[in-house]
mmCIF file of C-alpha atoms in Angstrom:
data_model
loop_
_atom_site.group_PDB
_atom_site.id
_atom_site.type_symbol
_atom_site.label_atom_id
_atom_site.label_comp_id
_atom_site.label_asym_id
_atom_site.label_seq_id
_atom_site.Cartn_x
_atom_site.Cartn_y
_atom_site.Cartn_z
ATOM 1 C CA UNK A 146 -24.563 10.623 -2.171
ATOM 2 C CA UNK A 147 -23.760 13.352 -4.450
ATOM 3 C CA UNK A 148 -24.338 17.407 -4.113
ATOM 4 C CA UNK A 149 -23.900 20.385 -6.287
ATOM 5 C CA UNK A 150 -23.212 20.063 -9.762
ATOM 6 C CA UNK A 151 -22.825 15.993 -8.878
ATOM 7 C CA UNK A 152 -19.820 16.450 -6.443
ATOM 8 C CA UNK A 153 -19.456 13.262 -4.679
ATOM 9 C CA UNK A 154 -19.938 13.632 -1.065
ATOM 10 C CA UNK A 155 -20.257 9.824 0.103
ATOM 11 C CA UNK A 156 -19.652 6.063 -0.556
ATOM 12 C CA UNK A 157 -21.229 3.346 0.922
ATOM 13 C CA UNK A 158 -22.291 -0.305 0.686
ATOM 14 C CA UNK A 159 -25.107 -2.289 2.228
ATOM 15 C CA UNK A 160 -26.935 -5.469 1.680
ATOM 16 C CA UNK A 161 -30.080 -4.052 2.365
ATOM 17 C CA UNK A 162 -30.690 -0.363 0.404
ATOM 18 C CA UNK A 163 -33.662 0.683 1.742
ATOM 19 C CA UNK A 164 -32.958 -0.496 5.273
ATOM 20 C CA UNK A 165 -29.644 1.897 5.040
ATOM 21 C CA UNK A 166 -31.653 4.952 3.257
ATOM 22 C CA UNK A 167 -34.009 4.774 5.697
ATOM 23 C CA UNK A 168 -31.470 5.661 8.431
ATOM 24 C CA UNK A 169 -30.288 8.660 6.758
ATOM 25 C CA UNK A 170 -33.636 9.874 7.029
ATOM 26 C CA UNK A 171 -34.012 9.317 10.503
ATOM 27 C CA UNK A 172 -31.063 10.532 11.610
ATOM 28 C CA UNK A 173 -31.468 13.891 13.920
ATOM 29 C CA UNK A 174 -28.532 16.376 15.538
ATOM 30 C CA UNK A 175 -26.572 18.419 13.888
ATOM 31 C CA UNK A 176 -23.043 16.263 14.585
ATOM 32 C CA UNK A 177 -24.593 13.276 13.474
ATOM 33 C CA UNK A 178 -22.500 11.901 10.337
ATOM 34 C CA UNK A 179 -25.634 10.539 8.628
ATOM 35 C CA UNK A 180 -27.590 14.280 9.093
ATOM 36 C CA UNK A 181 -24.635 16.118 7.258
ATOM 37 C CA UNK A 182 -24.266 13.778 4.782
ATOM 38 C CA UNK A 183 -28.087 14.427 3.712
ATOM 39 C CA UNK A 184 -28.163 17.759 4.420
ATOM 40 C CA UNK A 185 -25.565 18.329 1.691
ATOM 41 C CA UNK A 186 -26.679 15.765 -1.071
ATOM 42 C CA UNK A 187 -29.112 16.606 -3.268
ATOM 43 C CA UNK A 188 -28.857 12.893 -5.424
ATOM 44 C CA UNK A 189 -28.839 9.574 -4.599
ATOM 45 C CA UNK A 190 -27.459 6.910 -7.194
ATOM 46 C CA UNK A 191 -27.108 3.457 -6.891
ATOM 47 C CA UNK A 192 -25.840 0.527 -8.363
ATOM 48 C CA UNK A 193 -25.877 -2.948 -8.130
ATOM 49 C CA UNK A 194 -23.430 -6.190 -7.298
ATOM 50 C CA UNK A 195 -23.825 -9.120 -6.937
ATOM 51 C CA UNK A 196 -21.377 -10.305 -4.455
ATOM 52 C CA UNK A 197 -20.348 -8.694 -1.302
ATOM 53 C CA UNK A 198 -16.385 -9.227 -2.107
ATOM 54 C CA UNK A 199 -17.319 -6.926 -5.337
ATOM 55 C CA UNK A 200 -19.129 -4.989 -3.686
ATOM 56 C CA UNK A 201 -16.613 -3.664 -1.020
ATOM 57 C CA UNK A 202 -13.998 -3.761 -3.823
ATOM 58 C CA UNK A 203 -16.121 -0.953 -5.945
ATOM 59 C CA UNK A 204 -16.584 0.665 -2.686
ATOM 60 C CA UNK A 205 -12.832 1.146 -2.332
ATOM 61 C CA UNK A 206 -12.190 2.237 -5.769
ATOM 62 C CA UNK A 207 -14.861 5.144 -5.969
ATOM 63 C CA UNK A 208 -13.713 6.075 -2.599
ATOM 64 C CA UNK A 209 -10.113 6.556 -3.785
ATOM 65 C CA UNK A 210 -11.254 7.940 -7.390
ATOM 66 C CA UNK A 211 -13.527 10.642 -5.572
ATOM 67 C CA UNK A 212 -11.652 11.589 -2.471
ATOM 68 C CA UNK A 213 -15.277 12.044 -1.108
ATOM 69 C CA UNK A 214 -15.376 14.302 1.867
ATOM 70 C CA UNK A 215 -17.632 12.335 4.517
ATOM 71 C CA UNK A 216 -15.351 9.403 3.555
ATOM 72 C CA UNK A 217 -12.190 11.098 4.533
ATOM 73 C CA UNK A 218 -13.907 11.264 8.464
ATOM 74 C CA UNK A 219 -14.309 7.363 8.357
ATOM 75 C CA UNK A 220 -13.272 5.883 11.947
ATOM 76 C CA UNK A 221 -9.189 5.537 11.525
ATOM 77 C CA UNK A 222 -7.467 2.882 12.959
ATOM 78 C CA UNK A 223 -7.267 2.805 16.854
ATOM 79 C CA UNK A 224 -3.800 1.179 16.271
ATOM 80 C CA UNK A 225 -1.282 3.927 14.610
ATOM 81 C CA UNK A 226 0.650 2.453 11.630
ATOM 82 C CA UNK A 227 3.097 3.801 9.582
ATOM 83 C CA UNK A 228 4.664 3.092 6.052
ATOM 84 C CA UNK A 229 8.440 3.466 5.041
ATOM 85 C CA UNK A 230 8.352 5.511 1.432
ATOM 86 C CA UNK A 231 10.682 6.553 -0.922
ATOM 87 C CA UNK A 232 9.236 10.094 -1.829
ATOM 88 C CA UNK A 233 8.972 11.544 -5.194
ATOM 89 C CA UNK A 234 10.452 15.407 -6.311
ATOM 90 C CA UNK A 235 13.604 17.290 -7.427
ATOM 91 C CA UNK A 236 15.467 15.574 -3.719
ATOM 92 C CA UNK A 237 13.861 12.646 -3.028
ATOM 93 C CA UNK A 238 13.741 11.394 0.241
ATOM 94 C CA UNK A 239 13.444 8.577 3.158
ATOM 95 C CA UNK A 240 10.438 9.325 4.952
ATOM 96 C CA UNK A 241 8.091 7.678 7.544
ATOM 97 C CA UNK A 242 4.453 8.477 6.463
ATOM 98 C CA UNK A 243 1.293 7.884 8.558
ATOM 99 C CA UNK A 244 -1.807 7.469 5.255
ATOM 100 C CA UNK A 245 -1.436 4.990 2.515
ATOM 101 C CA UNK A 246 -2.732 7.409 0.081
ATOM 102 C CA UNK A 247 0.100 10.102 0.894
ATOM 103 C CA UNK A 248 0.883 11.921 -2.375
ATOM 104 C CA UNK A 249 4.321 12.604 -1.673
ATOM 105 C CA UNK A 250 4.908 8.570 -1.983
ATOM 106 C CA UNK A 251 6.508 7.368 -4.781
ATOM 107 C CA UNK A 252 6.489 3.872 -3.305
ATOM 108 C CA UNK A 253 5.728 2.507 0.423
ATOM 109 C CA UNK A 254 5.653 -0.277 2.210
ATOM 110 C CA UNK A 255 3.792 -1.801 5.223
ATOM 111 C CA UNK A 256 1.782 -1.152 7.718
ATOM 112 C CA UNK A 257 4.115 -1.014 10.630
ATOM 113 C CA UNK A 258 3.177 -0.412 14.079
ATOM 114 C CA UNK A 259 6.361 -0.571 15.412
ATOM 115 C CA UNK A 260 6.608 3.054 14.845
ATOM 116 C CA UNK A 261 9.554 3.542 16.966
ATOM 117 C CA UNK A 262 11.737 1.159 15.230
ATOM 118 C CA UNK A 263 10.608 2.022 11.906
ATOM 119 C CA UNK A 264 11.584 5.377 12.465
ATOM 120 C CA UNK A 265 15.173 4.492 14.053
ATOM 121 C CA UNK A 266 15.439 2.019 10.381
ATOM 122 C CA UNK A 267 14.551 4.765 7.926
ATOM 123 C CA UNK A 268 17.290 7.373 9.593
ATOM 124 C CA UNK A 269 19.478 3.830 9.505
ATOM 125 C CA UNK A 270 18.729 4.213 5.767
ATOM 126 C CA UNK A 271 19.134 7.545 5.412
ATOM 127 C CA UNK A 272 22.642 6.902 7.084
ATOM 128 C CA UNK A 273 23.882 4.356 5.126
ATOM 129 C CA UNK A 274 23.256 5.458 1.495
ATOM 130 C CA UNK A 275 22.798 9.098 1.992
ATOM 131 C CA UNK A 276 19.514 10.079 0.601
ATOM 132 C CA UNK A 277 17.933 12.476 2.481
ATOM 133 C CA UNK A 278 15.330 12.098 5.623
ATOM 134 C CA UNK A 279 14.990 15.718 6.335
ATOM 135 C CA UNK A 280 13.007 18.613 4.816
ATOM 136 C CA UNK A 281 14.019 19.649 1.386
ATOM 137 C CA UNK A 282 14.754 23.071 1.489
ATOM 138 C CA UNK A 283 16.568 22.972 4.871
ATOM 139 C CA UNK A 284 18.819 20.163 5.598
ATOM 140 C CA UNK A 285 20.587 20.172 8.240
ATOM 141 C CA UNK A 286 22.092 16.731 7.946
ATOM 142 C CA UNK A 287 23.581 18.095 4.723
ATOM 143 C CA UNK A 288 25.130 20.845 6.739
ATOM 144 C CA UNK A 289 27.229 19.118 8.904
ATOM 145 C CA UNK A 290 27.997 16.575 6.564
ATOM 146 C CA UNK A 291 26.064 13.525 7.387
ATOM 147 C CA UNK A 292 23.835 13.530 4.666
ATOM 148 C CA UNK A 293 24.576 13.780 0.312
ATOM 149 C CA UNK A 294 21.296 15.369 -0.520
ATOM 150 C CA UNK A 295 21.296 18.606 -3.073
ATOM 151 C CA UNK A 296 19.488 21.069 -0.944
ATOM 152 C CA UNK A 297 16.512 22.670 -2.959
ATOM 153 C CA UNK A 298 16.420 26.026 -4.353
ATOM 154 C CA UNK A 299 13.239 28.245 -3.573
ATOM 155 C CA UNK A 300 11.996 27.459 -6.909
ATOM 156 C CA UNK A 301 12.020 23.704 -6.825
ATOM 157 C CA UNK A 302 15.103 22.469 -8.056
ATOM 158 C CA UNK A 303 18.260 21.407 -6.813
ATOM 159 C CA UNK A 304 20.662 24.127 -5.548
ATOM 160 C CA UNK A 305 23.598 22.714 -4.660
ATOM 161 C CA UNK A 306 25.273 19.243 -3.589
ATOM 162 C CA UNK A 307 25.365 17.730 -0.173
ATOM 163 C CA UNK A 308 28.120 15.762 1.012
ATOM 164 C CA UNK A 309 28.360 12.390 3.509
ATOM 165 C CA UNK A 310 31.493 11.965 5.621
ATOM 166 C CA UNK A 311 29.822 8.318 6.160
ATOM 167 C CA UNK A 312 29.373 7.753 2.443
ATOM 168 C CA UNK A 313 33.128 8.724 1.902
ATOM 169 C CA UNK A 314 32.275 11.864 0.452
ATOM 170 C CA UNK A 315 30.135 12.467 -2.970
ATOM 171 C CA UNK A 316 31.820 9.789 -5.103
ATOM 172 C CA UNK A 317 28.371 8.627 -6.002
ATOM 173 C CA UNK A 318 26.096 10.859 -7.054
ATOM 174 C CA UNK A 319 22.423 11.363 -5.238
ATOM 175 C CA UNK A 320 19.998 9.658 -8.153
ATOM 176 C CA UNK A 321 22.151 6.751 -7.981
ATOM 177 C CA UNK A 322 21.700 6.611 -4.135
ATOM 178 C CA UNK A 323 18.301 6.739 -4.579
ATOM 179 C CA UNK A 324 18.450 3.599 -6.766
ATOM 180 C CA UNK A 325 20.141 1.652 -4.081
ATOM 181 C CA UNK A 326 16.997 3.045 -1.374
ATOM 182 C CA UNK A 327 13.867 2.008 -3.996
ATOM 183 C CA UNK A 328 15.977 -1.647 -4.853
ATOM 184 C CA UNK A 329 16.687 -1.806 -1.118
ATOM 185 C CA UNK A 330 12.950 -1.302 -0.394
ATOM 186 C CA UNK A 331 12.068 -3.346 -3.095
ATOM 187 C CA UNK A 332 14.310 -6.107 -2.288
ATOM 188 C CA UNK A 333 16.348 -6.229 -5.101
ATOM 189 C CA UNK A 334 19.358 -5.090 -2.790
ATOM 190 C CA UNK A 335 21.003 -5.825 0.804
ATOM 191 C CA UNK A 336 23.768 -2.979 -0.209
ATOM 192 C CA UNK A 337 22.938 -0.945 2.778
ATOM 193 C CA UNK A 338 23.411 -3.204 5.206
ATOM 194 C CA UNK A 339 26.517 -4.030 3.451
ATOM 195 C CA UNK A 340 27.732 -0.825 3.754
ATOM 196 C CA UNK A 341 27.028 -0.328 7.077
ATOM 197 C CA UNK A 342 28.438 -3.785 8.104
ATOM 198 C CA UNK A 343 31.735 -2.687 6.517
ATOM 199 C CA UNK A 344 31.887 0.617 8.091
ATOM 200 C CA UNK A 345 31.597 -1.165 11.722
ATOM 201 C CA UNK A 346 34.099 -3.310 10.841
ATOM 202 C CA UNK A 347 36.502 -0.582 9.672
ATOM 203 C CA UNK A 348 35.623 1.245 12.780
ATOM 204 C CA UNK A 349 36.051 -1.739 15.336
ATOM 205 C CA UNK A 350 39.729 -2.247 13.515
ATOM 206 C CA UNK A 351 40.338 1.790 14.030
ATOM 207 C CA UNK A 352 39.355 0.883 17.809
ATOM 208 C CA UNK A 353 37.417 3.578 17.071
ATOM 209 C CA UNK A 354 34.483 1.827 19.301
ATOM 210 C CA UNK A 355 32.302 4.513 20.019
ATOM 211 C CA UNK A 356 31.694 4.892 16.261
ATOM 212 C CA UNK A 357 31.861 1.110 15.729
ATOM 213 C CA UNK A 358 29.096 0.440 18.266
ATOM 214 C CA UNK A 359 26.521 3.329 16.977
ATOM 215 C CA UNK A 360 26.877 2.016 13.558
ATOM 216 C CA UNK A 361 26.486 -1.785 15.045
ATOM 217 C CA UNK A 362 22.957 -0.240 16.272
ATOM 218 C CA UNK A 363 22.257 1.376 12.932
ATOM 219 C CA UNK A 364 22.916 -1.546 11.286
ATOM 220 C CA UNK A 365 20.240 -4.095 13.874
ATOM 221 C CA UNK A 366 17.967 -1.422 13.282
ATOM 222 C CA UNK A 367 18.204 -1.411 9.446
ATOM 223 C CA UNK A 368 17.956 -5.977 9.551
ATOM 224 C CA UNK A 369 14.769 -5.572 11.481
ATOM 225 C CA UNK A 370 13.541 -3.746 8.218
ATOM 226 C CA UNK A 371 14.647 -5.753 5.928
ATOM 227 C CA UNK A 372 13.409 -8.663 7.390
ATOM 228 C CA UNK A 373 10.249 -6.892 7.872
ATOM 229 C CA UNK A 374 9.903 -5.989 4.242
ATOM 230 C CA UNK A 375 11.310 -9.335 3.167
ATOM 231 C CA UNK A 376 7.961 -11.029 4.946
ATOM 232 C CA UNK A 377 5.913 -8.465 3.510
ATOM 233 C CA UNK A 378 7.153 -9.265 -0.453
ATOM 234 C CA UNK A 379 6.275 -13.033 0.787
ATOM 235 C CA UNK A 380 3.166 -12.217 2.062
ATOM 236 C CA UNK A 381 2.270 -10.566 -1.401
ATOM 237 C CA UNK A 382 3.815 -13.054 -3.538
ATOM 238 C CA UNK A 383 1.300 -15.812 -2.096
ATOM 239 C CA UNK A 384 -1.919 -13.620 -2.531
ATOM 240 C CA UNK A 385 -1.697 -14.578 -6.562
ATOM 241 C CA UNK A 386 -4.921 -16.805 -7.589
ATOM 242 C CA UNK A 387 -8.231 -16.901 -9.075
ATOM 243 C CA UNK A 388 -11.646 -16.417 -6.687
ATOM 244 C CA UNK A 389 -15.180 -17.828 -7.210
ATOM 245 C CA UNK A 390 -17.553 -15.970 -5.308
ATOM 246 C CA UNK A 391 -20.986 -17.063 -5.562
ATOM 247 C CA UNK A 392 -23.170 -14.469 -5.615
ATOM 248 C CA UNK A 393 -27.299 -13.310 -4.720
ATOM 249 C CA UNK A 394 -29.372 -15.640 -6.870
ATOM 250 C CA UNK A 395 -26.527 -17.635 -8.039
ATOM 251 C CA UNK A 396 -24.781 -14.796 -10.050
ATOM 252 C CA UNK A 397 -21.230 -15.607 -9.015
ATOM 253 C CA UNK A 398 -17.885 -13.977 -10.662
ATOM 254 C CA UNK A 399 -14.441 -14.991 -10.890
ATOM 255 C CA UNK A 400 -11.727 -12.562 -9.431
ATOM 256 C CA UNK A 401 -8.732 -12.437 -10.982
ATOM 257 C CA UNK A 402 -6.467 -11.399 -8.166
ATOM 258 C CA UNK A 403 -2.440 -11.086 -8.597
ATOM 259 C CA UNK A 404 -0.187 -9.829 -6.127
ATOM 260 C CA UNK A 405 -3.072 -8.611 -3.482
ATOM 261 C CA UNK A 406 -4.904 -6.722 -5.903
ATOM 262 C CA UNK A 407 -7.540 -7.592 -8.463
ATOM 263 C CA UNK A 408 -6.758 -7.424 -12.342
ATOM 264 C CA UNK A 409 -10.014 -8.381 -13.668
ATOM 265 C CA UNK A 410 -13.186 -10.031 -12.973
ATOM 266 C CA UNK A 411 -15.401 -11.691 -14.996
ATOM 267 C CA UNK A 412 -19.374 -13.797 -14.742
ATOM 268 C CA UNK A 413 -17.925 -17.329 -13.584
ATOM 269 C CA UNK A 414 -17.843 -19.427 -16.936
ATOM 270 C CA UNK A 415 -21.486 -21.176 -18.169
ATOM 271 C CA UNK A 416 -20.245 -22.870 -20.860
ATOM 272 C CA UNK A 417 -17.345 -24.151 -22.874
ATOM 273 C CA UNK A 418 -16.229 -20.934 -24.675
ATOM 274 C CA UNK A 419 -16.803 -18.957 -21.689
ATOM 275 C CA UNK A 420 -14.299 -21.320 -19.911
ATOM 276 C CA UNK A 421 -11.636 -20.867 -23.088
ATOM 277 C CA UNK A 422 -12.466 -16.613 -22.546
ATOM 278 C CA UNK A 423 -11.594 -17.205 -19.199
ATOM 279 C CA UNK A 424 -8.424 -19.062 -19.547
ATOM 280 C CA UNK A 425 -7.512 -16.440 -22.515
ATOM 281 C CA UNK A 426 -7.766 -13.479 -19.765
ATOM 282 C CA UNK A 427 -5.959 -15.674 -17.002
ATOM 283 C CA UNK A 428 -2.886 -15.598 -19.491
ATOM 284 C CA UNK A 429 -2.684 -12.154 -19.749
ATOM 285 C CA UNK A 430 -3.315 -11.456 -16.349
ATOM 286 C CA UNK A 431 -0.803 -14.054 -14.775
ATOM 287 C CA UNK A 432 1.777 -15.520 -17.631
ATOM 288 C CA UNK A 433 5.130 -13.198 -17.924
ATOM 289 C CA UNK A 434 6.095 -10.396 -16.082
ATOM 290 C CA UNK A 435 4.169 -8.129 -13.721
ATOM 291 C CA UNK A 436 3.207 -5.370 -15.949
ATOM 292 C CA UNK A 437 3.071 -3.333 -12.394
ATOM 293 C CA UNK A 438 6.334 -4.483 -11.770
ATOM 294 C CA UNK A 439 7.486 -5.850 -8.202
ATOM 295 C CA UNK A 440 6.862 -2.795 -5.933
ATOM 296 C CA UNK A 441 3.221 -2.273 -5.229
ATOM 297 C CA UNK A 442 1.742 1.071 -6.478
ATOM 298 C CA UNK A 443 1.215 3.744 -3.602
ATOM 299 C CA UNK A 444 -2.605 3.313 -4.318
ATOM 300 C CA UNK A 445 -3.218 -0.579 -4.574
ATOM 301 C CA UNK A 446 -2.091 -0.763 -1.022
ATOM 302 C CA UNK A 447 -5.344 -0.312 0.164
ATOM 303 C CA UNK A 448 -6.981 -2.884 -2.283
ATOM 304 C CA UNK A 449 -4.084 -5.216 -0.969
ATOM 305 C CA UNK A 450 -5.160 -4.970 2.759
ATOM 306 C CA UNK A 451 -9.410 -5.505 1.807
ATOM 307 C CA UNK A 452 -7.990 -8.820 -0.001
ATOM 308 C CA UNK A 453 -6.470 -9.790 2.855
ATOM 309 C CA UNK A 454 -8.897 -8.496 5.217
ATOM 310 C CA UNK A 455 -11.592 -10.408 3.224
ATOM 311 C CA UNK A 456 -9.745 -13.768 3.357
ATOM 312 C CA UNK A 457 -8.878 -14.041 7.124
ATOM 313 C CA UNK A 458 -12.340 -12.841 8.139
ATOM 314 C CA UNK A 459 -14.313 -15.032 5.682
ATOM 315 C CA UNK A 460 -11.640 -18.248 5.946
ATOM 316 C CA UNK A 461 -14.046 -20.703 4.509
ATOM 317 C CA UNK A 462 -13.980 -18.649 1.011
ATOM 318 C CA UNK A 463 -10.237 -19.564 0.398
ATOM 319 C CA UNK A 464 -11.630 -23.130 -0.314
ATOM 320 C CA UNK A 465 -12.950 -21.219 -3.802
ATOM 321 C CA UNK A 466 -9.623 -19.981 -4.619
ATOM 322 C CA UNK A 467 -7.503 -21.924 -7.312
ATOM 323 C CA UNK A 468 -3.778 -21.006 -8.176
ATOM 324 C CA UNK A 469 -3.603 -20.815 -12.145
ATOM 325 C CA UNK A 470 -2.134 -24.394 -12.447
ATOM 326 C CA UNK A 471 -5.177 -25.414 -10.450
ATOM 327 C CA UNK A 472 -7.888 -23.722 -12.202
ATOM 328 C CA UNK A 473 -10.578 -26.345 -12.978
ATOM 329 C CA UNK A 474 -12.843 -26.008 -9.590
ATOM 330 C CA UNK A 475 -13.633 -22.620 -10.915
ATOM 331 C CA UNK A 476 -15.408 -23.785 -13.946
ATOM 332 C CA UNK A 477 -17.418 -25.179 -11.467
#
């Protein structure tokens, strides 16, 4: 549904067009959703797909290209979830963030609904390494010495060094703290929980046990996460293969998905040089290294959980899935 000067206002899919139309039409009261919408349009394009699995996945991507605004009041999720991030900026930060599309994230991970213990692991984080979980321009952690952030000038950029009395002072300096945050988050690291580990100990042989058993806490707290985020790299890791969906009058496409998101599709192969095109693309798309590298991109999250979604509530299609070792079924 678009309005003025083709502003996009809405996104939607159905099976049956003129079915769907027709409800716009009929649609009466002023708070009805459907009633706005065509109040405000003033053009209605269409296109076509010819499987439902494409069909959401276009959905998806013109929703996130065009931010349209009767989108943004879709139902949210009754459950409340939230994502660990690292955020991006002059100070970056640990932060807890509630929308998968946040723009301060410069990577996140989840959803969690454990929201209570994924906010006691991300001030575990922020604890161990010393990057920052507080607002830039006002830290009070930094203050009182239990956190290494820069605090941020007025005008953006850094103003002047923090310090960390846990971190043993500012030996290492705050981008290289971040490092160890995005690797931790990314799994390339357990150095956090390594440092905390040997700060209990140190504590416990100080029989300074106060301190010993609030960093024993921090440092449960911060295993949960990494265990968490350690099941979520698996989960992703095992969503890599191709997908033959058959489509409305036998028009079906192969999906090539990799790492929970889709890299290409293509008309499932008629013929013998259609089946060496497709193995040509399946190369690029799955041989060497993960041009997107291992974290997953603030906005393929999204695409990740309608992949999932798709498989667990249509079970029978993951008998037209193939791994790329096992490709011949697709030909099929």
């Amino acid at each position: 549904m678009l309005g003025e000067g083709g502003v996009v206002l809405y996104v939607g899919k159905s099976k049956y067009l003129r079915r769907r139309l027709l409800a716009y039409f009929r649609a009466k009261g002023r708070r009805s959703k459907a009633a706005r919408i065509l109040t405000n349009a003033v053009t209605i394009e269409w296109e076509y797909l010819p499987t439902e699995f494409g069909a959401l996945l276009r959905e998806l991507r013109l929703i996130k290209q065009h931010r349209p605004r009767f989108n943004h009041a879709m139902k949210s999720d009754e459950v409340p979830r939230g994502y660990i991030a690292l955020t991006t900026g002059a100070v970056p930060a640990v932060h807890v963030l509630f929308r998968s599309d946040d723009p301060r994230a410069e990577v996140l991970y989840g959803p969690f609904r454990r929201l209570t213990s994924l906010a006691e692991a991300a001030r575990a984080l922020a604890d161990a390494t010393g990057v920052r979980d507080c607002n830039a321009t006002k830290c009070i952690r930094a203050e009182i010495g239990t956190c290494a952030c820069p605090t941020v000038s007025p005008s953006g950029g850094p103003a002047r060094g923090g310090r960390n009395q846990e971190s043993g002072g500012t030996s290492t300096s705050y981008s290289d703290r971040v490092a160890i945050v995005r690797d931790f988050l990314a799994g390339r690291t357990d150095a956090p929980l390594v440092m905390l580990r040997e700060r209990m100990e140190a504590a416990a042989e100080a029989w300074e046990f106060e301190r010993a058993g609030s960093l024993k806490a921090k440092l449960e707290q911060l295993t949960w996460l990494h265990g968490r985020l350690r099941k979520f790299r698996a989960d992703v890791d095992r969503l890599t293969f191709l997908y033959r969906a058959e489509g409305h009058g036998g028009e079906a496409r192969v999906y090539l998905v990799r790492r929970g998101t889709v890299r290409a599709e293509v008309p499932a192969p008629a013929s013998a040089d259609d089946e060496r095109a497709l193995e040509a693309l399946a190369r690029r798309v799955f041989d060497g290294p993960d041009p997107k590298g291992r974290d997953i991109p603030t906005h393929d999250l999204d695409e990740l959980y309608l992949v999932t979604a798709w498989f667990r509530k249509h079970v029978d299609e993951l008998g037209r899935t193939a791994t790329w070792t096992d490709r011949t079924k697709i030909a099929r």
